[in-house]
Every structure is written in C-alpha cells, then in structure tokens.
CSV table of C-alpha atoms in Angstrom, one decimal:
chain,number,residue,atom,x,y,z
M,1,MET,CA,69.0,117.3,85.0
M,2,GLY,CA,65.6,118.2,86.4
M,3,SER,CA,64.0,116.9,89.5
M,4,GLU,CA,61.8,114.4,87.5
M,5,ALA,CA,64.9,112.9,85.9
M,6,VAL,CA,66.5,112.6,89.3
M,7,GLU,CA,63.5,110.9,90.8
M,8,LYS,CA,63.3,108.5,87.8
M,9,ALA,CA,67.0,107.6,88.1
M,10,PHE,CA,66.7,106.7,91.7
M,11,ALA,CA,63.5,104.8,91.1
M,12,ASP,CA,65.4,102.8,88.5
M,13,ILE,CA,68.1,102.1,91.0
M,14,ARG,CA,65.6,100.9,93.6
M,15,ALA,CA,64.0,98.6,91.0
M,16,ALA,CA,67.5,97.3,90.1
M,17,LEU,CA,68.1,96.6,93.8
M,18,ALA,CA,64.9,94.6,93.9
M,19,VAL,CA,66.0,92.5,91.0
M,20,LEU,CA,69.4,91.9,92.5
M,21,ASN,CA,67.9,90.9,95.9
M,22,ALA,CA,65.7,88.4,94.1
M,23,GLU,CA,68.8,86.9,92.4
M,24,VAL,CA,70.7,86.6,95.7
M,25,ASP,CA,67.6,84.9,97.2
M,26,GLY,CA,67.7,82.4,94.3
M,27,ARG,CA,64.4,83.7,92.9
M,28,GLY,CA,65.8,85.2,89.7
M,29,SER,CA,64.4,84.6,86.3
M,30,GLU,CA,67.0,82.0,85.6
M,31,PRO,CA,69.6,80.3,87.9
M,32,PHE,CA,73.2,81.4,87.9
M,33,SER,CA,74.1,77.8,86.7
M,34,ALA,CA,71.6,75.3,85.4
M,35,ALA,CA,74.2,72.5,85.7
M,36,ASP,CA,75.0,73.1,89.4
M,37,PRO,CA,72.5,75.6,90.9
M,38,LEU,CA,74.0,75.6,94.4
M,39,ALA,CA,77.6,76.3,93.2
M,40,GLY,CA,76.2,78.8,90.7
M,41,LEU,CA,74.3,80.6,93.5
M,42,ALA,CA,77.5,80.8,95.6
M,43,ASP,CA,79.6,82.1,92.7
M,44,GLY,CA,76.9,84.5,91.5
M,45,SER,CA,76.5,85.9,95.0
M,46,LEU,CA,80.2,86.8,94.9
M,47,ASP,CA,79.7,88.5,91.5
M,48,VAL,CA,76.8,90.5,93.0
M,49,LEU,CA,79.0,91.4,96.0
M,50,ALA,CA,81.9,92.7,93.8
M,51,ALA,CA,79.6,94.7,91.5
M,52,ALA,CA,77.7,96.1,94.5
M,53,ALA,CA,81.0,97.4,96.0
M,54,ALA,CA,81.8,99.1,92.7
M,55,VAL,CA,78.4,100.7,92.5
M,56,GLU,CA,78.7,101.8,96.2
M,57,ALA,CA,82.0,103.5,95.4
M,58,GLY,CA,80.4,105.3,92.5
M,59,VAL,CA,77.5,106.5,94.7
M,60,ALA,CA,80.1,107.7,97.3
M,61,GLY,CA,81.7,109.8,94.5
M,62,LEU,CA,78.3,111.2,93.6
M,63,LYS,CA,77.6,112.1,97.2
M,64,ALA,CA,81.0,114.0,97.4
M,65,ARG,CA,80.3,115.9,94.2
M,66,ALA,CA,76.7,116.7,95.3
M,67,ALA,CA,77.8,117.9,98.7
M,68,MET,CA,80.4,120.3,97.3
M,69,LYS,CA,77.9,121.5,94.7
M,70,TYR,CA,75.5,122.3,97.5
M,71,ALA,CA,78.3,124.0,99.5
M,72,GLY,CA,79.2,126.2,96.6
M,73,THR,CA,75.7,127.3,96.0
M,74,ALA,CA,75.1,127.8,99.7
M,75,TYR,CA,78.1,130.2,100.0
M,76,SER,CA,76.8,132.1,97.0
M,77,LEU,CA,73.3,132.4,98.5
M,78,ALA,CA,74.6,133.4,102.0
M,79,PRO,CA,73.5,136.9,103.2
M,80,PRO,CA,76.1,139.6,102.7
M,81,GLY,CA,78.5,140.0,105.6
M,82,MET,CA,77.9,136.5,107.0
M,83,PRO,CA,81.2,135.3,108.5
M,84,VAL,CA,82.9,132.5,106.6
M,85,GLN,CA,83.1,130.3,109.8
M,86,ALA,CA,79.4,130.7,110.2
M,87,GLN,CA,78.8,129.7,106.6
M,88,GLU,CA,80.9,126.6,107.0
M,89,MET,CA,79.1,125.6,110.2
M,90,ALA,CA,75.7,126.1,108.4
M,91,VAL,CA,76.8,123.9,105.5
M,92,ALA,CA,78.1,121.2,107.7
M,93,ALA,CA,75.0,121.2,109.8
M,94,GLU,CA,72.8,120.9,106.7
M,95,ILE,CA,74.9,118.0,105.2
M,96,GLY,CA,74.9,116.3,108.6
M,97,CYS,CA,71.2,116.4,108.9
M,98,VAL,CA,70.6,115.1,105.4
M,99,LEU,CA,73.1,112.2,105.9
M,100,ALA,CA,72.3,111.7,109.7
M,101,LEU,CA,75.9,112.4,110.6
M,102,GLY,CA,77.2,114.1,113.7
M,103,PRO,CA,79.1,117.4,113.5
M,104,ARG,CA,82.6,115.9,113.4
M,105,ALA,CA,81.6,113.2,110.9
M,106,ALA,CA,79.9,115.8,108.7
M,107,SER,CA,83.0,118.0,108.8
M,108,THR,CA,85.2,115.1,107.9
M,109,PHE,CA,83.0,114.1,105.0
M,110,LEU,CA,83.0,117.7,103.7
M,111,SER,CA,86.8,117.9,104.1
M,112,VAL,CA,87.4,114.7,102.1
M,113,SER,CA,84.8,115.7,99.5
M,114,HIS,CA,86.6,119.1,99.0
M,115,ALA,CA,90.0,117.4,98.6
M,116,LEU,CA,88.5,115.0,96.0
M,117,THR,CA,86.8,117.7,93.9
M,118,THR,CA,89.7,120.2,94.0
M,119,THR,CA,93.1,118.6,94.3
M,120,LEU,CA,92.7,114.8,93.8
M,121,PRO,CA,91.2,114.3,90.4
M,122,LEU,CA,92.6,110.8,89.9
M,123,THR,CA,91.2,109.6,93.2
M,124,LEU,CA,87.8,111.0,92.4
M,125,ALA,CA,87.8,109.3,89.0
M,126,ALA,CA,88.9,106.0,90.6
M,127,LEU,CA,86.1,106.3,93.2
M,128,GLN,CA,83.5,107.1,90.6
M,129,SER,CA,84.6,104.2,88.4
M,130,GLY,CA,84.4,101.8,91.4
M,131,THR,CA,88.0,100.8,91.4
M,132,ILE,CA,88.6,102.1,94.9
M,133,SER,CA,86.2,102.6,97.9
M,134,TRP,CA,85.3,105.7,99.9
M,135,GLN,CA,87.7,104.4,102.6
M,136,HIS,CA,90.6,104.4,100.1
M,137,ALA,CA,89.7,107.9,98.9
M,138,ARG,CA,89.6,109.1,102.5
M,139,VAL,CA,93.1,107.7,103.1
M,140,MET,CA,94.4,109.5,100.0
M,141,ALA,CA,92.9,112.8,101.2
M,142,ASP,CA,94.3,112.3,104.7
M,143,GLU,CA,97.8,111.6,103.5
M,144,ALA,CA,97.7,114.4,100.9
M,145,ALA,CA,96.4,117.0,103.4
M,146,THR,CA,99.9,118.2,104.5
M,147,LEU,CA,101.4,118.1,101.0
M,148,ASP,CA,101.5,121.0,98.6
M,149,ALA,CA,99.7,120.7,95.2
M,150,ALA,CA,102.8,119.1,93.5
M,151,GLY,CA,103.2,116.6,96.3
M,152,ALA,CA,99.5,115.6,96.3
M,153,ALA,CA,99.7,115.1,92.5
M,154,ALA,CA,102.8,113.0,92.9
M,155,LEU,CA,101.2,110.9,95.6
M,156,GLU,CA,98.1,110.3,93.4
M,157,ALA,CA,100.2,109.5,90.4
M,158,HIS,CA,102.3,106.9,92.3
M,159,PHE,CA,99.3,104.8,93.2
M,160,LEU,CA,96.7,105.7,90.5
M,161,ASP,CA,98.4,106.7,87.3
M,162,PRO,CA,98.4,103.7,84.9
M,163,ASP,CA,101.7,104.8,83.5
M,164,THR,CA,103.5,104.4,86.9
M,165,PRO,CA,105.6,101.2,86.9
M,166,ARG,CA,104.6,98.6,89.5
M,167,PRO,CA,105.2,94.9,89.9
M,168,ALA,CA,102.8,92.9,87.6
M,169,ALA,CA,101.8,90.7,90.4
M,170,ALA,CA,101.2,93.5,92.9
M,171,ALA,CA,97.7,94.3,94.2
M,172,THR,CA,96.3,97.6,93.2
M,173,ILE,CA,95.2,99.9,96.0
M,174,GLY,CA,91.5,98.9,95.3
M,175,GLU,CA,92.4,95.3,95.8
M,176,MET,CA,93.8,95.8,99.3
M,177,PRO,CA,91.9,96.9,102.4
M,178,ALA,CA,92.0,100.7,103.1
M,179,HIS,CA,94.1,100.2,106.2
M,180,ARG,CA,96.8,98.4,104.2
M,181,PHE,CA,96.7,101.2,101.6
M,182,LYS,CA,97.1,103.7,104.4
M,183,HIS,CA,100.3,102.0,105.4
M,184,LYS,CA,101.7,102.2,101.8
M,185,ALA,CA,100.5,105.8,101.3
M,186,ARG,CA,102.0,106.8,104.6
M,187,THR,CA,105.3,105.2,103.7
M,188,TRP,CA,105.5,107.0,100.4
M,189,ARG,CA,104.5,110.3,102.0
M,190,GLU,CA,107.3,109.9,104.7
M,191,ARG,CA,109.9,109.3,102.0
M,192,HIS,CA,108.9,112.1,99.7
M,193,HIS,CA,107.6,114.8,102.0
M,194,PRO,CA,109.4,118.1,101.4
M,195,GLU,CA,110.1,118.5,105.1
M,196,SER,CA,112.4,115.9,106.6
M,197,ILE,CA,110.8,113.2,108.8
M,198,GLY,CA,113.2,114.2,111.5
M,199,LYS,CA,111.8,117.7,111.8
M,200,ARG,CA,108.2,116.5,111.6
M,201,HIS,CA,108.8,113.8,114.2
M,202,THR,CA,110.2,116.4,116.6
M,203,LYS,CA,107.1,118.5,116.3
M,204,ALA,CA,104.8,115.4,116.6
M,205,ALA,CA,106.6,114.1,119.7
M,206,ALA,CA,105.5,117.2,121.5
M,207,ASP,CA,101.9,115.9,121.3
M,208,ARG,CA,102.7,112.6,123.0
M,209,ARG,CA,99.9,111.7,125.4
M,210,VAL,CA,97.9,109.0,127.1
M,211,GLU,CA,94.1,108.8,126.4
M,212,TYR,CA,91.3,107.1,128.4
M,213,ARG,CA,88.0,106.1,126.9
M,214,PRO,CA,85.1,104.3,128.7
M,215,ASP,CA,83.5,101.3,127.0
M,216,GLN,CA,80.7,98.8,127.6
M,217,ASP,CA,80.4,96.1,130.3
M,218,GLY,CA,82.7,97.7,132.9
M,219,MET,CA,85.6,98.0,130.5
M,220,ALA,CA,87.6,100.9,129.2
M,221,TRP,CA,90.4,101.7,126.7
M,222,LEU,CA,93.8,103.2,127.7
M,223,SER,CA,96.0,104.2,124.8
M,224,ALA,CA,99.2,106.1,124.4
M,225,TYR,CA,100.5,108.3,121.5
M,226,LEU,CA,104.3,107.6,121.6
M,227,PRO,CA,107.3,107.7,119.4
M,228,ALA,CA,107.2,104.7,117.1
M,229,ASP,CA,110.3,103.0,118.4
M,230,GLN,CA,109.0,103.1,122.0
M,231,ALA,CA,105.5,101.9,121.0
M,232,MET,CA,106.8,99.0,118.9
M,233,ALA,CA,109.3,98.0,121.5
M,234,GLY,CA,106.6,98.0,124.2
M,235,TRP,CA,104.2,96.0,122.0
M,236,ASN,CA,106.9,93.4,121.1
M,237,ARG,CA,108.0,93.1,124.7
M,238,LEU,CA,104.5,92.5,125.9
M,239,THR,CA,104.0,89.9,123.2
M,240,ALA,CA,107.3,88.1,124.1
M,241,LEU,CA,106.5,88.1,127.8
M,242,SER,CA,103.0,86.8,127.2
M,243,ARG,CA,104.3,84.0,124.9
M,244,ALA,CA,106.8,83.0,127.6
M,245,ALA,CA,104.0,82.7,130.1
M,246,GLN,CA,101.9,80.4,127.9
M,247,GLY,CA,101.8,76.7,128.8
M,248,PRO,CA,99.6,73.7,129.4
M,249,THR,CA,98.6,75.0,132.8
M,250,GLU,CA,98.0,78.6,131.7
M,251,PRO,CA,94.3,79.1,130.8
M,252,ARG,CA,94.6,82.7,129.6
M,253,THR,CA,95.0,83.5,125.9
M,254,LEU,CA,97.9,85.4,124.4
M,255,THR,CA,95.7,88.5,124.2
M,256,GLN,CA,94.6,88.2,127.8
M,257,LEU,CA,98.1,87.7,129.0
M,258,SER,CA,99.3,90.8,127.1
M,259,ALA,CA,96.6,92.9,128.7
M,260,ASP,CA,97.3,91.5,132.2
M,261,HIS,CA,101.1,92.2,131.9
M,262,PHE,CA,100.4,95.7,130.6
M,263,ALA,CA,98.1,96.5,133.6
M,264,GLN,CA,100.7,95.0,135.9
M,265,ALA,CA,103.5,97.1,134.4
M,266,ILE,CA,101.6,100.4,134.8
M,267,LEU,CA,100.0,99.7,138.2
M,268,THR,CA,103.1,98.3,139.9
M,269,SER,CA,106.8,98.9,139.9
M,270,GLY,CA,107.2,95.9,137.7
M,271,THR,CA,110.6,94.5,136.8
M,272,SER,CA,113.3,96.8,135.4
M,273,ALA,CA,114.3,95.9,131.8
M,274,THR,CA,115.5,98.1,129.0
M,275,PHE,CA,114.7,98.4,125.4
M,276,HIS,CA,116.1,95.8,123.0
M,277,ALA,CA,116.3,96.3,119.3
M,278,ASP,CA,117.7,94.1,116.6
M,279,ASN,CA,118.7,96.7,114.1
M,280,SER,CA,119.3,95.1,110.8
M,281,ALA,CA,118.2,95.2,107.2
M,282,GLY,CA,115.8,92.4,107.6
M,283,ASN,CA,118.0,89.4,108.5
M,284,GLY,CA,118.3,90.1,112.2
M,285,GLU,CA,120.1,88.3,115.0
M,286,GLU,CA,119.3,88.9,118.5
M,287,ALA,CA,121.4,91.6,120.1
M,288,SER,CA,122.1,92.2,123.8
M,289,ASP,CA,119.9,94.5,125.8
M,290,SER,CA,121.1,98.0,126.1
M,291,ASP,CA,121.9,99.1,129.7
M,292,GLY,CA,121.7,102.8,128.9
M,293,ALA,CA,118.6,105.0,128.8
M,294,GLY,CA,117.6,106.7,125.6
M,295,ALA,CA,114.9,107.1,123.0
M,296,GLY,CA,114.3,103.4,123.0
M,297,THR,CA,114.0,102.8,126.7
M,298,CYS,CA,110.8,101.0,127.7
M,299,ALA,CA,111.2,99.8,131.3
M,300,GLY,CA,109.1,97.3,133.3
M,301,LEU,CA,107.9,95.2,130.4
M,302,LEU,CA,110.2,92.2,130.4
M,303,SER,CA,111.7,90.0,133.0
M,304,PRO,CA,115.4,89.1,132.6
M,305,GLY,CA,116.0,86.6,129.8
M,306,ILE,CA,112.9,87.6,127.7
M,307,ARG,CA,113.9,89.1,124.4
M,308,ALA,CA,111.9,90.8,121.7
M,309,GLN,CA,113.1,91.6,118.2
M,310,VAL,CA,112.6,94.9,116.6
M,311,LEU,CA,114.0,94.9,113.1
M,312,VAL,CA,115.1,98.2,111.7
M,313,THR,CA,116.2,98.6,108.0
M,314,VAL,CA,118.8,101.3,108.0
M,315,PRO,CA,120.3,102.6,104.7
M,316,VAL,CA,124.1,102.5,105.2
M,317,PHE,CA,124.5,106.2,104.4
M,318,SER,CA,121.8,107.2,106.9
M,319,LEU,CA,123.5,105.0,109.5
M,320,MET,CA,126.8,106.8,108.8
M,321,GLY,CA,125.1,110.3,109.0
M,322,LEU,CA,125.8,111.1,105.4
M,323,THR,CA,122.1,111.3,104.4
M,324,GLU,CA,118.9,111.7,106.4
M,325,GLU,CA,117.0,109.0,104.3
M,326,PRO,CA,114.3,107.4,106.6
M,327,ALA,CA,114.9,104.0,108.0
M,328,VAL,CA,112.0,101.4,108.2
M,329,LEU,CA,110.8,100.0,111.5
M,330,ASP,CA,109.4,96.5,110.9
M,331,GLY,CA,105.6,96.5,111.5
M,332,PHE,CA,105.4,100.3,111.5
M,333,GLY,CA,107.0,102.0,108.5
M,334,PRO,CA,109.4,104.9,108.0
M,335,ILE,CA,111.1,106.5,111.0
M,336,PRO,CA,113.7,109.3,111.2
M,337,ALA,CA,117.3,108.4,110.5
M,338,SER,CA,118.2,109.9,113.9
M,339,MET,CA,115.9,107.5,115.6
M,340,ALA,CA,117.4,104.6,113.8
M,341,ARG,CA,120.9,105.8,114.7
M,342,ASP,CA,119.8,106.0,118.4
M,343,LEU,CA,118.5,102.4,118.2
M,344,VAL,CA,121.8,101.3,116.7
M,345,ALA,CA,123.8,103.1,119.4
M,346,ASN,CA,121.7,102.0,122.3
M,347,GLY,CA,120.2,98.7,121.4
M,348,ALA,CA,122.2,96.5,119.0
M,349,ASP,CA,125.7,95.1,119.0
M,350,SER,CA,125.6,93.0,115.8
M,351,PHE,CA,124.2,93.1,112.3
M,352,TYR,CA,123.1,90.5,109.9
M,353,ARG,CA,124.0,92.0,106.5
M,354,VAL,CA,121.9,92.1,103.4
M,355,LEU,CA,123.2,93.2,100.1
M,356,VAL,CA,120.6,95.3,98.2
M,357,ASP,CA,120.3,96.1,94.5
M,358,PRO,CA,121.5,99.7,94.2
M,359,ARG,CA,119.2,100.2,91.2
M,360,ASP,CA,115.9,99.6,93.0
M,361,GLY,CA,116.7,99.0,96.6
M,362,ALA,CA,115.3,95.4,96.6
M,363,PRO,CA,117.2,92.7,98.4
M,364,LEU,CA,119.1,90.2,96.3
M,365,GLU,CA,118.2,86.5,96.3
M,366,ILE,CA,119.6,83.9,98.7
M,367,GLY,CA,118.8,80.1,98.6
M,368,ARG,CA,119.4,76.8,100.3
M,369,SER,CA,119.5,73.3,99.0
M,370,SER,CA,118.2,71.5,102.1
M,371,TYR,CA,114.7,71.4,103.6
M,372,ARG,CA,115.4,73.4,106.7
M,373,VAL,CA,114.6,77.1,106.5
M,374,THR,CA,117.4,79.0,108.2
M,375,LYS,CA,117.0,82.0,110.5
M,376,ALA,CA,118.5,84.2,107.8
M,377,MET,CA,115.9,83.0,105.2
M,378,ARG,CA,113.1,83.5,107.7
M,379,ASN,CA,114.2,87.1,108.3
M,380,TRP,CA,114.6,87.6,104.5
M,381,LEU,CA,110.9,86.7,104.1
M,382,ARG,CA,110.1,89.3,106.8
M,383,LEU,CA,112.0,91.8,104.7
M,384,ARG,CA,110.3,90.8,101.4
M,385,ASP,CA,106.7,90.5,102.6
M,386,GLY,CA,106.5,92.9,105.6
M,387,GLN,CA,103.5,91.0,107.0
M,388,CYS,CA,101.4,87.9,106.3
M,389,PRO,CA,101.0,87.9,102.4
M,390,PHE,CA,97.3,86.8,102.5
M,391,PRO,CA,95.3,89.6,101.0
M,392,GLY,CA,94.4,92.2,103.6
M,393,CYS,CA,96.1,90.5,106.5
M,394,SER,CA,98.2,92.8,108.7
M,395,ASN,CA,99.6,90.1,111.1
M,396,PRO,CA,103.1,91.4,111.8
M,397,SER,CA,106.1,89.4,110.4
M,398,LEU,CA,107.3,88.2,113.8
M,399,ASP,CA,104.2,86.1,114.2
M,400,ASN,CA,104.4,84.4,110.8
M,401,GLU,CA,105.6,80.9,109.8
M,402,ALA,CA,107.8,80.0,106.9
M,403,ASP,CA,105.9,77.7,104.5
M,404,HIS,CA,106.9,76.0,101.2
M,405,LEU,CA,104.6,77.1,98.4
M,406,LEU,CA,105.3,73.9,96.4
M,407,ALA,CA,105.7,71.2,99.0
M,408,TRP,CA,109.2,69.8,99.5
M,409,HIS,CA,107.9,66.2,98.9
M,410,HIS,CA,106.4,67.4,95.6
M,411,GLY,CA,109.8,68.7,94.4
M,412,GLY,CA,109.7,72.2,95.9
M,413,THR,CA,113.0,73.8,96.8
M,414,THR,CA,113.9,75.7,100.0
M,415,GLY,CA,114.6,79.1,98.4
M,416,ILE,CA,113.1,82.5,98.9
M,417,SER,CA,111.1,82.2,95.6
M,418,ASN,CA,109.4,79.0,96.9
M,419,LEU,CA,108.7,80.3,100.4
M,420,GLY,CA,105.8,82.3,102.0
M,421,GLN,CA,105.4,83.4,105.5
M,422,PRO,CA,101.6,83.2,106.3
M,423,CYS,CA,100.4,84.0,109.8
M,424,PRO,CA,99.2,81.0,111.9
M,425,LYS,CA,95.6,81.5,110.9
M,426,HIS,CA,96.2,81.7,107.1
M,427,HIS,CA,98.9,78.9,107.3
M,428,LYS,CA,96.1,76.7,108.8
M,429,LEU,CA,93.7,77.9,106.1
M,430,ARG,CA,96.1,76.9,103.4
M,431,HIS,CA,96.4,73.3,104.7
M,432,THR,CA,92.8,72.8,105.8
M,433,SER,CA,90.9,74.3,102.8
M,434,ARG,CA,91.2,74.8,99.1
M,435,TRP,CA,92.9,78.2,99.4
M,436,LYS,CA,96.3,77.9,97.7
M,437,PRO,CA,99.2,80.3,97.3
M,438,THR,CA,100.6,81.1,93.9
M,439,PRO,CA,104.3,81.4,93.0
M,440,ALA,CA,106.5,84.1,94.5
M,441,THR,CA,109.8,85.7,93.5
M,442,LYS,CA,112.8,87.0,95.4
M,443,ASN,CA,111.0,90.3,96.0
M,444,GLN,CA,107.4,89.6,95.3
M,445,SER,CA,105.0,87.9,97.7
M,446,PRO,CA,102.8,85.0,96.6
M,447,GLY,CA,99.3,85.6,95.6
M,448,TRP,CA,96.3,83.4,96.5
M,449,THR,CA,93.7,81.4,94.6
M,450,SER,CA,90.4,80.8,96.4
M,451,PRO,CA,88.2,77.7,96.4
M,452,THR,CA,86.0,79.4,93.7
M,453,GLY,CA,89.0,79.8,91.4
M,454,ARG,CA,89.3,83.6,91.9
M,455,HIS,CA,92.9,84.9,92.1
M,456,TYR,CA,93.8,87.5,94.6
M,457,THR,CA,97.2,89.3,94.3
M,458,SER,CA,99.2,90.2,97.4
M,459,GLU,CA,100.4,93.5,98.5
M,460,HIS,CA,104.1,94.1,97.7
M,461,GLN,CA,106.8,96.3,99.3
M,462,ASP,CA,107.5,99.5,97.5
M,463,TRP,CA,111.3,99.2,97.1
M,464,GLU,CA,113.1,102.4,96.2
M,465,PRO,CA,116.7,103.0,95.3
M,466,PRO,CA,118.7,104.2,98.3
M,467,HIS,CA,119.8,107.9,98.5
M,468,TRP,CA,123.5,108.4,97.6
M,469,PRO,CA,125.4,111.4,99.0
M,470,GLU,CA,127.2,113.5,96.4
M,471,SER,CA,130.6,112.6,98.0
M,472,ALA,CA,129.9,108.9,97.4
M,473,LEU,CA,128.7,109.3,93.8
M,474,SER,CA,131.9,111.3,92.9
M,475,ALA,CA,134.1,108.6,94.5
M,476,MET,CA,132.3,105.6,93.1
M,477,PRO,CA,134.4,103.5,90.7
M,478,ALA,CA,132.7,102.3,87.5
M,479,GLN,CA,131.2,98.8,87.7
M,480,PRO,CA,130.3,96.6,84.7
M,481,GLY,CA,126.5,96.5,84.1
M,482,GLY,CA,125.9,99.5,86.4
M,483,HIS,CA,126.3,97.7,89.7
M,484,ALA,CA,128.0,99.3,92.6
M,485,ASP,CA,129.2,96.5,94.9
M,486,TYR,CA,132.0,98.4,96.6
M,487,LEU,CA,132.3,102.0,97.6
M,488,TYR,CA,135.3,104.0,98.8
M,489,ILE,CA,134.3,106.5,101.6
M,490,PRO,CA,137.0,108.6,103.1
M,491,ARG,CA,137.2,108.0,106.9
M,492,SER,CA,139.8,110.6,107.6
M,493,PRO,CA,142.3,112.7,105.6
M,494,GLY,CA,144.7,110.4,103.7
M,495,GLU,CA,142.7,107.3,104.7
M,496,GLU,CA,140.0,105.4,102.8
M,497,SER,CA,138.0,102.4,103.8
M,498,LEU,CA,136.3,99.9,101.7
M,499,HIS,CA,132.6,99.4,102.4
M,500,ARG,CA,130.1,97.0,100.8
M,501,VAL,CA,126.9,98.8,99.9
M,502,LEU,CA,124.7,97.2,102.5
M,503,TYR,CA,121.6,97.9,104.5
M,504,GLY,CA,122.6,97.5,108.1
M,505,SER,CA,126.3,97.7,107.5
M,506,SER,CA,128.3,98.8,110.5
C-alpha cells in the first residue's frame, strides 16, 4: 500500500466520522426512526457507540501492528554494532513522540504490541475484529507474560477459542469490563501456572511494601502491597467497623469513616484485635476470633464485638494437605493452599458445608419453600455470583442484597434459581427504573435487560473439577452415574474414615 492509498484511507475515515457526528447530532439525511424521532435518536446513538467501540479496537490492533513493523525495520536499519538496549530505547522514543506517550507508557505499548503480534494471535484477531478492546488485549498480554508458549496458548484458547465450552448465558470477555476480565484471567492463570502458587507467593511476599503518592488539594495516597489474606482481612474489618459507627447522628459516609479509622489505626496504638476469617465453601457462619498470631493477623482494626467475614473456598483435599490446589478468597481470587490452611488453623472453628458436583466443581442446588431467604442461601448466592451480577459491577458479595428475580407476590419461589444478589445501587436501579434481571440457574447468574430492550449477559464463575489425589482415586468406590458422594481416605494404618466430598469439610 503506497502513501497515497494510506492518505485516501484516512481521508475516508475522517469523512465517515463527519457523517456519524451529524447522525448523532440529529442532522443526518434521515432520522433513526420516523415514527418516534426522539426514541430513535436515543437508540441510534447507542448503535453508533457500540460500532465506534468496535472500530476503535480495530484501530488499536492496526497501531500495534504498525508499531511492530516500524520496530522491525528500525532494527534492520540500525548502524552496525549499535547495542540492542540502545536500539530499543530509540524505537520506544520514536513511538512515544509519534503517539505523545511518556517513556514508560511507550515501553508498555510496545511490550503489549510485541506479545500480540508474536505469541497471542487469537487476541490480536479478536482486537482487530472489534470483539475485545485494547484494555482487554493488554490484560491478556499481562497475564500471559510469565507463561511459556504452551501456557499462553492455553490461556488464549480458554477465553477466545470458539470451541472452548462455556455457559450459554455467560458474558464473553468483550462483554465485560477489562478489570473484570483481568480477575477471570488471573484466576485461570493461578490455577494452571506450571509453578505452584505457593512458591510464587513466597517470592512475591518478599516484595511487600507500603507506597506513598502525593495528590491534589492537600491529599495523598498511602497504599500497601500485602499478602491477600491480610489485605482482605484489613479491608473487611475497616468496612465492618465503619458500618458499626454509622447512625442517625453520624454525618460521615461509609467511605469517610473507613478512611478515618484507617488513619487512626496507623497513627495511634488503636485497639488490639486479631484476624477473623470465616473459612467455608461459600456458606459461611461466623467463627470466633483467633487469639494467636499468624499469617492472618491484622491488629488494631476492630474494637471487641465487631466481626468481619472472609469466606475461603477450600477444596477438601487441599485442606487435608493431600493436594496443593489453590483455594479461593472471596473478593480476591486464588490463594495458596498453605495460606488457606493457615486461615483454617488460626481463624475458624466451624464450617458450613457445601456439596459440590465432582464432575465440574459447581455447587449443587438448594431451595426453600418460604419467602424468607436463609443465611445459607445468601451465602450460596455469594458462592454462585462472586460479586454483584450487574454487568461490569465489582461490588463485593458481602455488600449485596438477596432479591427475588420473579417477585414472590407474582408467583416467584425462594430458591437459588430465582434469586439474585445485586449491590444496593443496582438493587435500587432494578426497582426504580425499567432495568430488569433475567432468569438464573443454580450456577449461573441472572442477566439484565435495559430500558431500550438490549440484553446484557452477566459474568459467571469458571467452575473447574477439584483435583483428586491418586490415593483417593484408587480407593474410590464405583458410584452409579459417575457421582462420588463418599470417599474412603485412610487416616492411619488399619483405620479408614468416611468423608463426604465437600468444599470446606473439616
């Protein structure tokens, strides 16, 4: 393609943009809808927005390919003997100047572009077709960066190969915000990384630190890079303490209270309280606080009597030390099995048991014939949905509210398949607007239908079968239909104990 062809192509693009801007302004050659011009303009604007996002993604793919083509030719044209590092700096500087990017941003752009054009062909194809955004592509490149070629290909295939089985009602990665896709991609990476999460966590924990960053208007940010169990425990304790302080005479918001309690905890001796974790498979009951120090200790964040739940889904064999399959910390994702065992040993004295399907790892259905939603069912919703099921919402499950999808007074039942757990904001949206949830199942969250009639699918959990140790497989009795409801595990020579195959079994 010659320079004249390039100039003509971009001239055509600019001309098309002028036409589209006129359409959005209502100055098009014909209205979106002659019968109802105002509603037509609203609906047409959404169509333009969706198409523009797809075109924007295609342009991002073009930029990545153009940048790498320039880099390749620049290396070929470099003077003999020029150091490789100097060549890379020169390329990054040129790209940065053309795109008005700083040095770090230019290097990041080139790194992602290199990954897309060399090791992530499915991601590049999805980007160019407009089915994912540049932000999604960057997430894929970041999560694949520490995987070998086979691992990167498997990661891509899991999310982008059309032949990979997935729930029919599940949102594709392009239908969820990039930060939600990052959570799913990170979860898959942790489960399938060739090096155990325990070893990687030990290395990463050596980099724990606190960072300070000035901001505007006399404010600053203070953040800490901590083991996930400590960070989640501290966050949940701050939230619980702040909620307890709310009342009719308290003018501060929940967010302001959390910030004030955090500042008080680090600037004063505070009150001594230890980490509390409700270690379960999703149906948690509050456990007593641990009085021993350990990996989960988070002192000075709660006054006596204030409790915060931290649910931990622990595969039974990991809990027993027979496998090192990762556990899942609610609101965070996979954690090392050793961390989960520490939480169990130091934080919880009871379990609320959940039987899972040994074929796919999904929880089995429970139900109730009365209107009241039990604590067990609320926690089941937490296990099924992970967070508010409204598309793109990351509000953690502890903040959400059980809600009948089909109202009780309209014949709806109180069962998991007729319940959602929207956050307060989206619960209010559902009852004060024409946004409506769609049906759910025992292991699939409800989708949503907007006032314009568009349907948006929700993100679903990626259930996987639990890992079975060889000793358990060889001892497992045959079960009709392929189910394994009971399992004999030798406890000591000459002795066998009967265990249900449970997540969170003690």
